[in-house]
Short mmCIF file of C-alpha atoms in Angstrom, two decimals:
data_model
loop_
_atom_site.label_atom_id
_atom_site.label_comp_id
_atom_site.label_asym_id
_atom_site.label_seq_id
_atom_site.Cartn_x
_atom_site.Cartn_y
_atom_site.Cartn_z
CA ASN A 303 220.94 44.40 -63.67
CA LEU A 304 218.41 46.88 -62.30
CA GLU A 305 220.80 48.62 -59.92
CA LYS A 306 223.17 49.39 -62.78
CA ARG A 307 220.29 50.71 -64.91
CA LEU A 308 219.22 53.08 -62.13
CA ASN A 309 222.68 54.34 -61.19
CA SER A 310 224.61 54.48 -64.45
CA GLY A 311 224.10 58.18 -65.10
CA THR A 312 227.11 60.27 -66.02
CA THR A 313 225.29 63.37 -67.17
CA ASP A 314 223.27 65.92 -65.25
CA THR A 315 219.61 65.18 -64.65
CA VAL A 316 217.41 67.36 -66.83
CA ILE A 317 213.78 68.37 -67.02
CA VAL A 318 212.21 68.17 -70.48
CA ASP A 319 208.91 69.91 -71.14
CA ASN A 320 206.23 67.83 -72.84
CA GLU A 321 203.35 70.28 -72.30
CA SER A 322 202.22 72.15 -75.39
CA GLN A 323 200.57 75.13 -73.68
CA TYR A 324 203.79 76.89 -72.65
CA GLY A 325 205.68 77.05 -75.95
CA THR A 326 208.64 75.03 -74.67
CA LYS A 327 207.58 71.50 -75.66
CA GLY A 328 210.59 69.30 -76.30
CA LYS A 329 213.01 71.73 -74.67
CA ASN A 330 214.94 71.47 -71.43
CA ILE A 331 213.56 73.74 -68.74
CA SER A 332 214.82 74.76 -65.31
CA VAL A 333 213.36 73.78 -61.97
CA ASN A 334 212.22 77.38 -61.49
CA THR A 335 210.49 77.50 -64.88
CA LEU A 336 208.58 74.35 -64.00
CA VAL A 337 207.73 75.44 -60.46
CA ASP A 338 206.38 78.79 -61.73
CA ARG A 339 203.52 76.82 -63.34
CA LEU A 340 202.34 75.55 -59.96
CA ASN A 341 200.29 77.00 -57.12
CA ILE A 342 202.28 79.84 -55.54
CA ALA A 343 201.49 78.66 -52.00
CA TYR A 344 203.20 75.30 -52.63
CA ARG A 345 206.07 76.20 -54.93
CA ASP A 346 208.69 75.82 -52.20
CA ARG A 347 207.73 72.17 -51.64
CA PHE A 348 207.87 71.38 -55.35
CA ARG A 349 211.14 73.29 -55.73
CA SER A 350 212.73 71.37 -52.83
CA PHE A 351 211.56 68.05 -54.27
CA LEU A 352 212.83 68.78 -57.77
CA ASN A 353 216.13 70.28 -56.63
CA GLU A 354 216.85 67.32 -54.37
CA PHE A 355 216.20 64.89 -57.20
CA VAL A 356 218.10 66.86 -59.86
CA ASN A 357 221.09 67.44 -57.56
CA ASN A 358 221.36 63.89 -56.25
CA LYS A 359 220.35 61.59 -59.11
CA ARG A 360 222.56 61.81 -62.19
CA GLY A 361 221.55 60.83 -65.71
CA TYR A 362 217.78 60.90 -65.30
CA LYS A 363 215.30 62.97 -67.28
CA LEU A 364 211.90 64.12 -66.08
CA LEU A 365 209.53 64.32 -69.04
CA ILE A 366 206.84 66.72 -67.82
CA ASN A 367 203.33 65.77 -68.95
CA ALA A 368 201.08 67.98 -66.82
CA THR A 369 201.17 70.76 -64.26
CA TYR A 370 198.23 73.19 -64.07
CA ARG A 371 195.14 71.94 -65.90
CA THR A 372 191.98 73.89 -66.72
CA LEU A 373 188.57 72.55 -65.78
CA LYS A 374 187.79 72.29 -69.50
CA ARG A 375 190.87 70.11 -70.07
CA SER A 376 189.90 67.91 -67.10
CA ALA A 377 186.46 67.41 -68.67
CA GLU A 378 188.07 66.37 -71.97
CA LEU A 379 190.34 63.89 -70.20
CA LYS A 380 187.42 62.49 -68.21
CA GLN A 381 185.57 61.81 -71.48
CA GLN A 382 188.64 59.96 -72.81
CA ASN A 383 189.02 57.82 -69.69
CA ALA A 384 186.37 57.45 -67.00
CA LYS A 385 189.10 56.76 -64.41
CA ASN A 386 190.49 60.29 -64.80
CA ALA A 387 189.49 62.86 -62.19
CA SER A 388 186.38 64.92 -62.79
CA PRO A 389 186.76 68.68 -63.29
CA GLY A 390 187.42 70.30 -59.91
CA LYS A 391 188.58 66.99 -58.40
CA SER A 392 192.05 66.93 -59.93
CA ALA A 393 195.10 68.29 -58.09
CA HIS A 394 196.09 69.76 -61.47
CA ASN A 395 193.07 72.10 -61.39
CA TYR A 396 194.59 73.69 -58.31
CA GLY A 397 198.20 73.79 -59.48
CA VAL A 398 199.28 71.17 -56.95
CA GLY A 399 199.74 68.19 -59.28
CA LEU A 400 202.75 67.22 -61.36
CA ASP A 401 202.78 64.35 -63.85
CA PHE A 402 205.95 63.12 -65.51
CA ASN A 403 207.52 60.10 -67.09
CA LEU A 404 210.89 59.26 -65.65
CA ILE A 405 213.62 58.43 -68.15
CA LEU A 406 216.26 56.21 -66.58
CA PRO A 407 219.99 56.69 -67.20
CA ASP A 408 219.91 53.73 -69.62
CA GLY A 409 217.16 55.42 -71.68
CA ASP A 410 214.21 53.28 -70.57
CA ILE A 411 211.07 55.28 -69.81
CA LEU A 412 208.93 54.71 -66.74
CA ARG A 413 205.33 55.40 -67.70
CA LYS A 414 201.96 55.53 -65.98
CA LYS A 415 201.55 51.76 -65.74
CA GLU A 416 205.15 50.70 -65.13
CA ASN A 417 206.24 48.36 -62.40
CA ARG A 418 205.79 49.98 -58.97
CA GLU A 419 209.04 48.51 -57.68
CA ILE A 420 211.12 50.25 -60.34
CA TRP A 421 209.57 53.62 -59.45
CA LEU A 422 210.41 52.98 -55.80
CA LYS A 423 213.99 51.90 -56.52
CA THR A 424 214.72 55.19 -58.32
CA GLU A 425 214.23 56.87 -54.92
CA ILE A 426 212.06 59.59 -56.49
CA VAL A 427 209.09 58.55 -54.35
CA ASP A 428 211.14 58.82 -51.13
CA ILE A 429 212.41 62.24 -52.20
CA ALA A 430 208.86 63.41 -52.95
CA ILE A 431 207.50 62.23 -49.61
CA ARG A 432 210.44 63.75 -47.73
CA ASN A 433 209.54 67.10 -49.34
CA GLY A 434 205.83 66.99 -48.47
CA LEU A 435 204.39 65.51 -51.67
CA GLN A 436 202.17 62.49 -52.13
CA TRP A 437 202.51 59.83 -54.83
CA GLY A 438 199.71 58.54 -57.08
CA GLY A 439 201.29 55.08 -56.92
CA ASN A 440 199.93 54.88 -53.37
CA TYR A 441 196.29 55.34 -54.39
CA SER A 442 194.21 52.45 -53.04
CA SER A 443 192.63 51.49 -56.35
CA TYR A 444 193.75 53.31 -59.50
CA LYS A 445 197.55 53.41 -59.55
CA ASP A 446 198.92 56.59 -61.16
CA TYR A 447 202.68 56.22 -60.95
CA ILE A 448 203.47 59.39 -62.89
CA HIS A 449 201.42 61.60 -60.55
CA PHE A 450 202.95 63.56 -57.66
CA TYR A 451 200.80 66.02 -55.73
CA ILE A 452 200.15 67.95 -52.57
CA LYS A 453 197.12 67.02 -50.53
CA ASP A 454 195.79 69.91 -48.50
CA PRO A 455 192.20 70.28 -47.27
CA GLN A 456 192.55 74.07 -47.57
CA ILE A 457 192.58 73.83 -51.37
CA ASP A 458 189.13 74.32 -52.83
CA LEU A 459 187.50 75.37 -56.07
CA PRO A 460 186.59 78.98 -55.05
CA ASN A 461 190.24 79.74 -54.34
CA VAL A 462 191.27 78.50 -57.77
CA LEU A 463 188.67 80.50 -59.62
CA SER A 464 189.28 83.79 -57.79
#
């Protein structure tokens, strides 16, 4: 039963780092540690989103795959998959993108290409939107369920590079 799978958590929700660049891969990290990797102008939105999820959804784990990404790393990823964003076009280049797999209380892992309905039933998408984030699962063509981001026309490449 899906409802039981999504609501069977008895332990605290945790954030597990899966990024290698910060020296904490495989370790639990705090909301503040994670948010410190993101664009300073938008940290409050990310902090609110993460705190609301962590404080209200028991037994989940967020397996962090990507926060800030260099232009060089975006170029490498674009070579690996043409559907990935070009350098300078990714929210990660500006510190306003967050990718993670969601581990359900029963241990199942929601990945990039998982069923949209399961992502929605976890309520994480509603929590993100309520806190001013967008969801890659709402893209019109390429669905990126693990991607949460802030869309702001004020963000541009010169500001990132300065």
